């Protein structure tokens, strides 16, 4: 018989994926919108930020989708990782969708990334449909360049980014996953190559970079095997070439891939289960790496690519 105390501990441990902030932002400004849309019979929410010069030009702009981790929400992602500040300075649109709330007391938000996590996975929430519908809505409503739509995510959000790259690569120009891995329930056979940026810490015990049992008792595949699978899917001729390896971080690249895509993998020696260069998410959150800045790196990576 399962020990209820152990179950409770595992459930509460899930909150360490990202600090749980139950308050949803209310944004009245004309450049920022917190909105609800119905998808698959469920109310889904998201926070959208337009850069300061959005209404001054007629140019179609890139869109970056930021997916929070378990226990996070749109406001938490924006507050802790600095993506809105980057969007405002670089001139792209950013949207923070929110995972579905659990029906428990804490209302923890999660994404159904395949074999993780929690309420969204157990209830087979169609988060792929949600993000697909959201992209279509934003492209039709705002000046979004449909060929420059990118997805990034922290922890469970990064796992969701991998699933999206597998199942709807025609909508996504590139992904950046942080402190996560790929946990899709079905084999990943993307219809086109997808550039991948992955950032992780050797000290991450919640989603171990070398695989194994992590937070909540989930099994997480090794990052190397995930990127090896993407190397094969992307047809990369140059595989796991080490570009930097010192006491700060190791950078591995997969190059000469189909359609000029590439894969980059930053493995830091410091930090933990956290967004490098960001803020610590809550009192129990891990200390972020200081040797790289995930927000800066992901934008430099994204802007090289357009969807084919």
Coordinates of C-alpha atoms in Angstrom, one line a residue:
X1 CA 0.0 0.0 0.0
X2 CA 1.3 3.5 -0.9
X3 CA 2.4 5.6 2.0
X4 CA 0.3 8.8 2.0
X5 CA 3.1 10.8 3.6
X6 CA 5.5 9.8 0.8
X7 CA 2.9 10.8 -1.7
X8 CA 2.3 14.1 -0.1
X9 CA 6.1 14.8 0.0
X10 CA 6.4 13.9 -3.7
X11 CA 3.5 16.2 -4.6
X12 CA 4.9 19.1 -2.6
X13 CA 8.3 18.5 -4.2
X14 CA 6.8 19.1 -7.6
X15 CA 6.4 22.7 -6.5
X16 CA 10.1 23.1 -6.5
X17 CA 10.1 22.9 -10.3
X18 CA 9.3 26.6 -10.1
X19 CA 8.0 28.7 -7.2
X20 CA 4.3 28.5 -6.9
X21 CA 2.7 31.9 -7.2
X22 CA -1.1 31.5 -7.1
X23 CA -1.9 35.1 -8.1
X24 CA -2.6 35.8 -11.7
X25 CA -1.5 39.1 -13.2
X26 CA -4.1 41.8 -14.2
X27 CA -2.5 43.9 -16.9
X28 CA -4.6 46.9 -18.2
X29 CA -2.1 48.5 -20.5
X30 CA -2.5 48.6 -24.3
X31 CA 0.8 46.8 -24.8
X32 CA 0.0 44.0 -22.3
X33 CA -3.0 41.7 -22.1
X34 CA -3.9 38.9 -19.8
X35 CA -6.6 37.0 -21.6
X36 CA -8.7 33.8 -21.6
X37 CA -9.6 31.7 -24.6
X38 CA -11.7 28.5 -24.8
X39 CA -9.8 25.4 -26.2
X40 CA -11.1 21.9 -26.1
X41 CA -13.9 23.0 -23.7
X42 CA -11.5 24.5 -21.2
X43 CA -10.7 28.1 -20.3
X44 CA -7.0 28.7 -21.1
X45 CA -5.1 31.8 -20.1
X46 CA -2.1 33.7 -21.3
X47 CA -0.2 37.0 -20.8
X48 CA 0.9 38.8 -23.9
X49 CA 3.4 41.6 -24.1
X50 CA 4.0 43.8 -27.2
X51 CA 7.2 45.7 -27.5
X52 CA 7.2 49.6 -27.0
X53 CA 7.4 50.4 -30.8
X54 CA 4.7 47.8 -31.8
X55 CA 2.1 50.5 -32.8
X56 CA 4.7 52.7 -34.5
X57 CA 5.7 50.4 -37.4
X58 CA 4.0 48.0 -39.8
X59 CA 6.7 45.3 -39.5
X60 CA 5.7 41.7 -38.7
X61 CA 7.6 40.7 -35.5
X62 CA 9.0 37.5 -34.1
X63 CA 7.0 35.8 -31.3
X64 CA 8.6 34.0 -28.4
X65 CA 6.4 31.6 -26.3
X66 CA 7.6 31.2 -22.7
X67 CA 6.3 28.1 -20.9
X68 CA 6.6 28.1 -17.1
X69 CA 7.5 25.0 -15.0
X70 CA 5.3 23.0 -12.6
X71 CA 3.8 25.4 -10.0
X72 CA 4.6 28.5 -12.0
X73 CA 2.5 30.8 -14.0
X74 CA 2.8 33.6 -16.5
X75 CA 3.7 36.3 -13.9
X76 CA 6.3 34.1 -12.3
X77 CA 8.0 33.4 -15.6
X78 CA 8.0 37.0 -16.5
X79 CA 9.3 38.2 -13.1
X80 CA 12.1 35.7 -12.6
X81 CA 13.6 35.3 -16.1
X82 CA 13.7 38.8 -17.6
X83 CA 12.2 37.7 -21.0
X84 CA 9.8 40.7 -21.2
X85 CA 12.7 43.2 -20.8
X86 CA 14.6 41.3 -23.5
X87 CA 11.6 41.4 -25.8
X88 CA 11.1 45.2 -25.2
X89 CA 14.7 45.9 -26.0
X90 CA 15.1 43.5 -28.9
X91 CA 11.7 44.2 -30.5
X92 CA 9.8 40.9 -30.4
X93 CA 6.5 39.9 -29.0
X94 CA 6.4 37.5 -26.0
X95 CA 3.5 35.4 -24.7
X96 CA 3.3 33.4 -21.5
X97 CA 0.7 30.7 -21.8
X98 CA -0.4 29.0 -18.6
X99 CA -0.7 25.3 -17.9
X100 CA -4.0 24.0 -16.7
X101 CA -4.7 24.3 -12.9
X102 CA -5.0 21.1 -10.9
X103 CA -8.2 20.5 -8.9
X104 CA -6.2 20.3 -5.7
X105 CA -6.1 22.9 -2.9
X106 CA -3.0 24.6 -4.4
X107 CA -4.3 24.7 -8.0
X108 CA -0.8 23.8 -9.3
X109 CA -0.4 24.5 -13.1
X110 CA 1.3 21.9 -15.2
X111 CA 1.9 20.9 -18.9
X112 CA 1.2 17.5 -20.5
X113 CA 4.6 16.9 -22.0
X114 CA 3.9 13.2 -22.5
X115 CA 5.1 11.3 -19.4
X116 CA 5.1 14.3 -17.2
X117 CA 3.7 16.1 -15.3
X118 CA 1.0 15.7 -12.7
X119 CA -2.5 16.9 -13.3
X120 CA -2.1 17.8 -17.0
X121 CA -0.5 14.5 -17.9
X122 CA -2.9 12.4 -15.8
X123 CA -5.9 14.1 -17.3
X124 CA -4.5 14.0 -20.9
X125 CA -4.9 17.7 -21.3
X126 CA -4.3 18.6 -25.0
X127 CA -1.7 21.3 -24.5
X128 CA -0.4 20.9 -28.1
X129 CA -3.9 22.0 -29.3
X130 CA -3.8 24.9 -26.9
X131 CA -0.4 26.2 -28.1
X132 CA -1.4 25.6 -31.8
X133 CA -4.6 27.5 -31.3
X134 CA -2.8 30.3 -29.5
X135 CA -0.3 30.7 -32.2
X136 CA -3.0 30.9 -34.9
X137 CA -4.9 33.5 -32.8
X138 CA -1.9 35.7 -32.3
X139 CA -0.8 35.5 -35.9
X140 CA -4.3 36.5 -37.1
X141 CA -4.7 39.2 -34.4
X142 CA -1.3 40.8 -34.2
X143 CA 1.6 41.5 -36.5
X144 CA 3.3 38.2 -35.8
X145 CA 5.7 36.8 -38.4
X146 CA 4.5 33.2 -38.7
X147 CA 7.9 32.0 -39.8
X148 CA 9.6 33.4 -36.7
X149 CA 7.7 31.7 -33.8
X150 CA 9.9 30.3 -31.1
X151 CA 9.3 28.3 -27.9
X152 CA 11.3 28.3 -24.7
X153 CA 10.4 26.6 -21.4
X154 CA 11.7 25.9 -17.9
X155 CA 11.6 22.4 -16.5
X156 CA 8.1 21.0 -17.3
X157 CA 7.8 23.9 -19.7
X158 CA 11.0 22.8 -21.5
X159 CA 9.6 19.3 -21.7
X160 CA 6.5 20.8 -23.3
X161 CA 8.7 22.7 -25.8
X162 CA 10.3 19.4 -26.9
X163 CA 6.8 17.9 -27.4
X164 CA 5.7 20.8 -29.5
X165 CA 8.8 20.5 -31.7
X166 CA 8.0 16.8 -32.2
X167 CA 4.3 17.3 -33.0
X168 CA 3.9 20.7 -34.6
X169 CA 7.3 21.7 -36.1
X170 CA 5.6 23.5 -39.0
X171 CA 4.6 26.2 -36.5
X172 CA 7.9 26.5 -34.7
X173 CA 11.2 28.0 -36.0
X174 CA 13.3 26.8 -33.0
X175 CA 13.1 25.8 -29.3
X176 CA 15.2 26.5 -26.2
X177 CA 14.8 24.1 -23.2
X178 CA 16.1 24.9 -19.7
X179 CA 16.6 22.4 -16.9
X180 CA 14.4 19.9 -18.7
X181 CA 14.5 16.8 -20.9
X182 CA 12.2 15.2 -23.5
X183 CA 9.5 12.9 -22.1
X184 CA 7.2 12.4 -25.1
X185 CA 4.9 9.3 -24.8
X186 CA 5.2 8.4 -28.5
X187 CA 8.3 8.3 -30.7
X188 CA 9.4 11.7 -31.9
X189 CA 9.4 12.0 -35.7
X190 CA 9.2 15.7 -36.6
X191 CA 8.2 16.5 -40.2
X192 CA 11.0 19.0 -40.5
X193 CA 14.3 19.8 -38.8
X194 CA 14.1 22.0 -35.7
X195 CA 17.0 23.9 -34.2
X196 CA 17.4 23.1 -30.5
X197 CA 19.1 25.0 -27.7
X198 CA 19.4 23.2 -24.3
X199 CA 20.7 24.6 -21.0
X200 CA 21.3 22.6 -17.9
X201 CA 23.4 22.4 -14.7
X202 CA 25.5 19.4 -13.6
X203 CA 24.2 20.1 -10.1
X204 CA 20.5 19.8 -11.1
X205 CA 19.1 17.0 -8.9
X206 CA 15.5 17.5 -9.8
X207 CA 15.9 16.8 -13.5
X208 CA 19.3 15.2 -13.7
X209 CA 21.2 16.0 -16.9
X210 CA 22.6 12.4 -17.0
X211 CA 19.1 10.9 -16.5
X212 CA 17.4 8.9 -13.8
X213 CA 14.8 9.4 -11.2
X214 CA 14.2 13.0 -10.3
X215 CA 11.6 15.2 -8.6
X216 CA 8.2 13.6 -8.0
X217 CA 9.6 10.2 -8.7
X218 CA 9.6 10.7 -12.4
X219 CA 12.2 9.0 -14.6
X220 CA 13.9 11.5 -16.9
X221 CA 16.0 10.5 -20.0
X222 CA 19.6 11.7 -20.2
X223 CA 20.0 15.0 -22.1
X224 CA 22.7 13.5 -24.2
X225 CA 20.4 10.8 -25.6
X226 CA 17.7 13.4 -26.2
X227 CA 20.0 15.6 -28.2
X228 CA 21.4 12.5 -30.0
X229 CA 17.9 11.7 -31.2
X230 CA 17.4 15.3 -32.4
X231 CA 20.8 15.1 -34.1
X232 CA 19.5 12.1 -36.1
X233 CA 16.2 13.7 -36.8
X234 CA 17.9 16.9 -38.0
X235 CA 20.4 15.0 -40.1
X236 CA 23.4 16.6 -38.5
X237 CA 26.7 15.6 -40.1
X238 CA 28.9 16.9 -37.3
X239 CA 27.8 15.4 -33.9
X240 CA 28.6 16.4 -30.3
X241 CA 31.5 18.6 -31.1
X242 CA 32.8 20.2 -27.9
X243 CA 33.3 24.0 -28.4
X244 CA 34.2 24.9 -24.8
X245 CA 35.0 22.9 -21.7
X246 CA 36.3 24.7 -18.7
X247 CA 35.4 25.3 -15.0
X248 CA 32.4 27.4 -16.0
X249 CA 30.5 25.4 -18.6
X250 CA 30.7 22.9 -21.4
X251 CA 29.3 23.8 -24.8
X252 CA 28.6 21.0 -27.2
X253 CA 27.3 21.6 -30.8
X254 CA 25.7 19.5 -33.5
X255 CA 26.4 21.1 -36.9
X256 CA 26.0 20.7 -40.7
X257 CA 22.4 19.7 -40.2
X258 CA 19.6 19.6 -42.8
X259 CA 18.2 23.1 -43.7
X260 CA 21.1 24.7 -41.8
X261 CA 19.7 24.0 -38.4
X262 CA 21.9 23.3 -35.4
X263 CA 21.8 22.1 -31.9
X264 CA 23.6 23.7 -28.9
X265 CA 24.0 22.3 -25.4
X266 CA 25.3 24.4 -22.5
X267 CA 26.1 22.4 -19.4
X268 CA 27.1 24.7 -16.5
X269 CA 29.2 23.7 -13.5
X270 CA 27.3 26.0 -11.1
X271 CA 23.7 26.6 -10.4
X272 CA 21.0 23.9 -10.1
X273 CA 17.5 23.4 -11.2
X274 CA 17.0 27.1 -12.2
X275 CA 17.0 29.5 -15.1
X276 CA 20.7 30.6 -15.7
X277 CA 21.1 34.3 -15.2
X278 CA 17.6 34.6 -13.8
X279 CA 16.3 35.1 -10.3
X280 CA 15.9 32.4 -7.7
X281 CA 12.3 31.2 -7.8
X282 CA 11.0 31.2 -4.2
X283 CA 12.7 30.3 -1.0
X284 CA 13.1 26.7 -1.9
X285 CA 14.2 27.2 -5.4
X286 CA 17.8 26.4 -6.6
X287 CA 20.4 29.2 -7.1
X288 CA 20.7 30.0 -10.8
X289 CA 23.9 29.7 -12.7
X290 CA 25.8 32.9 -13.1
X291 CA 28.2 31.8 -15.9
X292 CA 25.6 32.1 -18.7
X293 CA 22.4 34.1 -19.2
X294 CA 19.7 31.9 -20.7
X295 CA 17.5 34.8 -21.8
X296 CA 20.3 36.4 -23.8
X297 CA 21.5 33.1 -25.2
X298 CA 18.1 31.9 -26.4
X299 CA 17.4 35.2 -28.3
X300 CA 20.8 35.1 -30.0
X301 CA 20.0 31.5 -30.9
X302 CA 16.5 32.1 -32.1
X303 CA 17.1 35.0 -34.4
X304 CA 19.3 32.9 -36.6
X305 CA 16.3 30.8 -37.8
X306 CA 13.1 30.9 -39.7
X307 CA 10.6 28.1 -40.2
X308 CA 11.0 26.5 -43.6

